[in-house]
Coordinates of C-alpha atoms in Angstrom, one line a residue:
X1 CA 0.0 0.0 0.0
X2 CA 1.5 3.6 -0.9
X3 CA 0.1 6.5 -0.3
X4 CA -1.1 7.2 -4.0
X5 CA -3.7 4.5 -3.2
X6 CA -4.7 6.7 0.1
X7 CA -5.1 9.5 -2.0
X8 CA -7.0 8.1 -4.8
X9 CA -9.4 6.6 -2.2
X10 CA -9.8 9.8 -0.6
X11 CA -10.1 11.7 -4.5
X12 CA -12.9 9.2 -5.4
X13 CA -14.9 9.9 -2.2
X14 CA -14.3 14.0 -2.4
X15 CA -15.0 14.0 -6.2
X16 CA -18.2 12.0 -5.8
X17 CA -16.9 9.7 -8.3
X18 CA -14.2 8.1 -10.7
X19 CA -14.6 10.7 -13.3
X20 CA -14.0 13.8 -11.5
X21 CA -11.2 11.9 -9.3
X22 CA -9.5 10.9 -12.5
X23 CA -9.6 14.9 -13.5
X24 CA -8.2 16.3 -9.7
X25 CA -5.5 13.6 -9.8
X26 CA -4.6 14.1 -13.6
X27 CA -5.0 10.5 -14.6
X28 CA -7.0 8.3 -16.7
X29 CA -10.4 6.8 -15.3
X30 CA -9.2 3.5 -15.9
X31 CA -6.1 4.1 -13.8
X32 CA -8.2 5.4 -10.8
X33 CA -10.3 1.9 -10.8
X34 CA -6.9 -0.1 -10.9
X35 CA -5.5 2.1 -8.0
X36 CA -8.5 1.3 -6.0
X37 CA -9.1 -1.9 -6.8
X38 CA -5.3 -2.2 -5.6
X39 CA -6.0 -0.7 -2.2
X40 CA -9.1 -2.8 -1.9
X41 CA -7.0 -6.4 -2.4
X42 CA -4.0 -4.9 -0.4
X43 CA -6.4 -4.9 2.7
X44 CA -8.5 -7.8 1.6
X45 CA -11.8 -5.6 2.4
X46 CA -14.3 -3.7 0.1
X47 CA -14.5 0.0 0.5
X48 CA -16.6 1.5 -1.8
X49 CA -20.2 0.5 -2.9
X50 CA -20.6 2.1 -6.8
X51 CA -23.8 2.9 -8.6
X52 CA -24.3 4.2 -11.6
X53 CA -24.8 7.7 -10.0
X54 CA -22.9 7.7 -6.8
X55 CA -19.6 6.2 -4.6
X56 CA -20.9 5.6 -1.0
X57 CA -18.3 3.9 1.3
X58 CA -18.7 0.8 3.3
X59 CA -18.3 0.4 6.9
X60 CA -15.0 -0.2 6.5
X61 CA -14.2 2.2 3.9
X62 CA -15.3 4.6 6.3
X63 CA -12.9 4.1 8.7
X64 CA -10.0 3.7 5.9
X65 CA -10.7 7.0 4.6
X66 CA -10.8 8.6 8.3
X67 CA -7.5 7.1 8.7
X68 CA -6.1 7.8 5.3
X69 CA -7.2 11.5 6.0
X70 CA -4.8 11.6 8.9
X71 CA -2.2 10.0 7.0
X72 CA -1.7 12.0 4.2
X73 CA -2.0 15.2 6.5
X74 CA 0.9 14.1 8.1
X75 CA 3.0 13.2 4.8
X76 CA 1.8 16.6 3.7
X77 CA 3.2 18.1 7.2
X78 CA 6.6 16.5 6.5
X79 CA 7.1 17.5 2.9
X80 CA 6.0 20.8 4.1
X81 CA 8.9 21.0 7.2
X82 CA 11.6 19.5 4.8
X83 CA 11.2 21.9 1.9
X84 CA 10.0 25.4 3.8
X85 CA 12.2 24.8 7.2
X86 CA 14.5 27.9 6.1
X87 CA 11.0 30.1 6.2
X88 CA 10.6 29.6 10.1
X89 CA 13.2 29.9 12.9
X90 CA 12.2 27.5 16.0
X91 CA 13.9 29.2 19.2
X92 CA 13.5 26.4 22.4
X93 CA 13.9 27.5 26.2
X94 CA 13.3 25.4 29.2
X95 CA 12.1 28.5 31.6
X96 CA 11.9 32.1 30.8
X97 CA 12.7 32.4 27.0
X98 CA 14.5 36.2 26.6
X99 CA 13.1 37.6 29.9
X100 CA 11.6 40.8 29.6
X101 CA 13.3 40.8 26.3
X102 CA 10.9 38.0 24.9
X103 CA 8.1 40.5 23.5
X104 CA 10.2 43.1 21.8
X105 CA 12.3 40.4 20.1
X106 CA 9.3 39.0 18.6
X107 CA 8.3 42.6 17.1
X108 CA 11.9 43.3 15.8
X109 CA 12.2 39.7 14.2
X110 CA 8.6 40.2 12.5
X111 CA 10.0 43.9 11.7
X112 CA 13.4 42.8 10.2
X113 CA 12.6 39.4 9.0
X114 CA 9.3 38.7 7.7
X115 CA 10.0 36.6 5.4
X116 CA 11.2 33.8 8.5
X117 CA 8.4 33.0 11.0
X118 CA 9.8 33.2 14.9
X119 CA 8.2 30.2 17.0
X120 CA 9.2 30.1 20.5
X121 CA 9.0 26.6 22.1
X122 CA 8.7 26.0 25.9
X123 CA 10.6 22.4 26.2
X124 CA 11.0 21.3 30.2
X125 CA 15.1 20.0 28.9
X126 CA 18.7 20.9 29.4
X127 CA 18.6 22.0 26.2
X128 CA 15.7 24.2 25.6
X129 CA 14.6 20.9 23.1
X130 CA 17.7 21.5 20.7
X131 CA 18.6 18.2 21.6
X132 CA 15.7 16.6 21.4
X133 CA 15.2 18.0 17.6
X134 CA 12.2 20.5 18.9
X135 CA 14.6 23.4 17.7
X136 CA 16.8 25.4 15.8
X137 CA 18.2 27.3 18.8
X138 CA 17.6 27.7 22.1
X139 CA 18.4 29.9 25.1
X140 CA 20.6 28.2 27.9
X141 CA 21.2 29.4 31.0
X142 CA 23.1 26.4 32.2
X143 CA 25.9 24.1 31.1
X144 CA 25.5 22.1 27.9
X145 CA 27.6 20.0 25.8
X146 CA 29.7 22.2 23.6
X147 CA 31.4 19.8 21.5
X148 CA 28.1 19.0 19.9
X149 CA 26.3 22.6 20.0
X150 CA 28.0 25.7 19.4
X151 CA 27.3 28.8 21.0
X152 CA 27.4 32.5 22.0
X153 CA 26.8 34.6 25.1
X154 CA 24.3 36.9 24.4
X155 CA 24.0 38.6 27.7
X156 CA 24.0 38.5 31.7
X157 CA 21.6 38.5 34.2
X158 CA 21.2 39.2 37.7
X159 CA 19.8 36.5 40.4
X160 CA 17.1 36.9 42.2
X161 CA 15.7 35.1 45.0
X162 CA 12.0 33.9 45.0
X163 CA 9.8 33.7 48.1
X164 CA 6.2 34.4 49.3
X165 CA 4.5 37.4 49.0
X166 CA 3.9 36.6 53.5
X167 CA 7.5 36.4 54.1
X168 CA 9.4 38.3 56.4
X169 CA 12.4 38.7 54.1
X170 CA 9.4 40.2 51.3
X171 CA 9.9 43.3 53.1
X172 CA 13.8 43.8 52.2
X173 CA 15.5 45.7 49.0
X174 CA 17.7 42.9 48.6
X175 CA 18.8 39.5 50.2
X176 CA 22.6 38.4 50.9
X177 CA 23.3 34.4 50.1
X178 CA 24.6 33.9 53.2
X179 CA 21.1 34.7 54.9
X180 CA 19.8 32.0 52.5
X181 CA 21.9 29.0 54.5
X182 CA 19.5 28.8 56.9
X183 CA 16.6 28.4 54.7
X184 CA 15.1 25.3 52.5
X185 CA 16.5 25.9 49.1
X186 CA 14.2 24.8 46.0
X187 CA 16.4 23.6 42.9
X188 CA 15.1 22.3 39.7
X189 CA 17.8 19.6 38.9
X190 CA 17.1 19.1 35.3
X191 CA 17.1 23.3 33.9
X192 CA 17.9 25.3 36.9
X193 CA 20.7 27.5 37.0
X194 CA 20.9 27.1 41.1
X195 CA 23.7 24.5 42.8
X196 CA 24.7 23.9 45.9
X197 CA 28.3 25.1 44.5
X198 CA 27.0 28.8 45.3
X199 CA 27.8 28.6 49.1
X200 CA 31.2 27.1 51.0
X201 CA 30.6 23.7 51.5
X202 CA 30.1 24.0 55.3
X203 CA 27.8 26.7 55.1
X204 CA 25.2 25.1 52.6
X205 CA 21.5 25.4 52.9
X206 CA 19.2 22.3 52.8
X207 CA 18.2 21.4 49.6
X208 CA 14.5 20.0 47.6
X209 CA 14.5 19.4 44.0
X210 CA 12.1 19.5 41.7
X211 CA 11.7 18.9 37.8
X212 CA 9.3 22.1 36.6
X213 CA 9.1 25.9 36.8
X214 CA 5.3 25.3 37.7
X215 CA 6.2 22.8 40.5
X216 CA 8.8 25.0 41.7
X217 CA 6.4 27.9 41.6
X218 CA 4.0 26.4 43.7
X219 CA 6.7 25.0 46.4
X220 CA 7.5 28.3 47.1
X221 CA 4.5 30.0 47.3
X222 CA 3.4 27.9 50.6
X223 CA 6.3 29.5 52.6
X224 CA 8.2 26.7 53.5
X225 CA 11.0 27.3 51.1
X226 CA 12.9 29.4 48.7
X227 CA 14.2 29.7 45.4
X228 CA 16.9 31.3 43.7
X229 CA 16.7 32.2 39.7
X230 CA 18.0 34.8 36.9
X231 CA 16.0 37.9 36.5
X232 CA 14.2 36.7 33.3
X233 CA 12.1 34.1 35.8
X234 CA 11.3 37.6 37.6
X235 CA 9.9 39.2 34.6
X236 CA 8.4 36.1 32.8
X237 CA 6.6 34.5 35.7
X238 CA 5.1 37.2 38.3
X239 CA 2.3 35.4 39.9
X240 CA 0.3 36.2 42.9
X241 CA 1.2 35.4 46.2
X242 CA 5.2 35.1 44.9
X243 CA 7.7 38.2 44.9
X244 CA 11.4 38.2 44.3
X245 CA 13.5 40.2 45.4
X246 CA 18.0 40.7 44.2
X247 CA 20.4 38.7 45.4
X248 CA 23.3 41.7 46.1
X249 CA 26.2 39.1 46.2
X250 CA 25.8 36.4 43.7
X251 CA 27.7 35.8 40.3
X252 CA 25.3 36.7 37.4
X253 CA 24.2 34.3 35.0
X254 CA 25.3 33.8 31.6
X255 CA 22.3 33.6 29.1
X256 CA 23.4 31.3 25.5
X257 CA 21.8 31.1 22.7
X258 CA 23.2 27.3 21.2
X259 CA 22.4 25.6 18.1
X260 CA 23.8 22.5 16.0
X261 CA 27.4 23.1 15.2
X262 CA 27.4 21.0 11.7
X263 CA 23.6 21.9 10.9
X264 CA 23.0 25.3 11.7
X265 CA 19.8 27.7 10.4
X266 CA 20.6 29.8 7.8
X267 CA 19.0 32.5 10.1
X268 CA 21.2 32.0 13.5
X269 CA 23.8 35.3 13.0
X270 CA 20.7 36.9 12.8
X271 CA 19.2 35.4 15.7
X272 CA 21.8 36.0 18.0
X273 CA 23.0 39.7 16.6
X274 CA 19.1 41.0 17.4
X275 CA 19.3 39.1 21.2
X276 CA 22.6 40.4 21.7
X277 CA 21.6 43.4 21.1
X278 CA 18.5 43.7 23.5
X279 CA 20.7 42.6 26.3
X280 CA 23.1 45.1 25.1
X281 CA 21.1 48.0 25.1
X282 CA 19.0 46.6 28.2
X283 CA 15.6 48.0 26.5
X284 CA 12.3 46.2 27.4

């Protein structure tokens, strides 16, 4: 079974016969009849009852042409990624995306670049999905595997520490990591940029992990414990009940944009020249 028997099927039921199918697909009657006949022995079932004025399909021909539907929908899908991929520019992230950069770098890509379409994809990985094929590119804020991705450091950003809106320390300007010791630290394992490595090792806070911004969200919001994150989880995730508030003494954090190093998108100077240049020029 090919799919040119999926689509003659599919011809004959649209066109409301073998003539008009014969005309859409741009063959000869008789050649739509042996096509379908052909599907018809390949599954050892009848799908179509003919009259001399109509096609009506069987029981079974009904659900072969719902499948067939979905089948050549996704056949259509793929011939559409391979030969149109250079038209759209997938950009992966596993938190925050650009921060508070995120909105005006969608207006400047439409602006300067309308001919490639900007998707940004949320994928819970080290990678931003770049390693799980979900992406061109993706913004890292963590440690990756340079000898497969290449990359470049498109900006800095400050930590912050998350907490409820109730607690004491809400009332501050600014919290000192060495205050932090003596709280229950939240760390994402998987795409946080938070580690233990951040204090001495005899003056380390207690430690709970979790696998998801959400979770981690959540965890924090009851009280019981803390988190510490760049500034683009500040501006991409405000949320009642959950402020955050600068950590004055902590190393910033280096924000990547990393993509394929042998199969990179034709658009990626592009890519990272506009992000660069928000961080840059530190413009909303």
């Amino acid at each position: 079974m090919e799919l040119r028997h999926l689509r003659c099927l599919v011809a004959i039921v649209d066109a409301g016969g073998f003539t008009d199918a014969a005309i859409e697909l741009g063959v000869s009657q008789a050649a739509v009849s042996r096509t379908l006949v052909s599907l018809e022995e390949a599954l050892g079932v009848r799908l179509l009852h003919r009259t001399s004025r109509n096609v009506i399909p069987t029981t079974a021909g009904v659900q072969v042409l719902a499948r067939a539907r979905k089948v050549l929908a996704e056949a259509d899908n793929l011939v559409r990624e391979a030969t149109t991929g250079h038209t759209r520019l997938r950009i992966g992230h596993a938190w925050s995306a650009m921060g508070r950069h995120t909105a005006e770098y969608q207006r400047r890509w439409a602006a300067r670049h309308p001919d490639v379409e900007l998707h940004l994809i949320r994928t819970n990985s080290a990678t931003g999905g770049l390693a799980e094929g979900l992406c061109d590119l993706a913004v890292v804020r963590t440690a990756f595997d340079d000898a497969r991705f290449a990359s470049a450091v498109v900006g800095q950003e400050r930590r912050y520490c998350a907490m409820a809106a109730d607690d004491p320390w809400a009332t501050r300007r600014a919290i000192a990591l060495a205050d932090i010791r003596d709280r229950t630290l939240l760390i994402d394992r998987r795409t946080g940029t938070t580690t233990a490595d951040l204090w001495p090792e005899s003056a380390r806070p207690s430690v709970e992990y979790t696998q998801d911004i959400d979770d981690w969200l959540t965890l924090i919001a009851t009280g019981r414990r803390v988190g510490i994150t760049p500034e683009s989880t500040a501006n991409q995730y405000r949320r009642d009940g959950i402020v955050f508030r600068r950590l004055r003494d902590a190393t910033p954090v280096a924000v990547h944009l990393i993509w394929r190093r042998h199969d990179p998108h034709p658009a990626t100077h592009a890519a990272v020249a506009l992000l660069t240049d928000l961080y840059r020029t530190g413009r909303p």
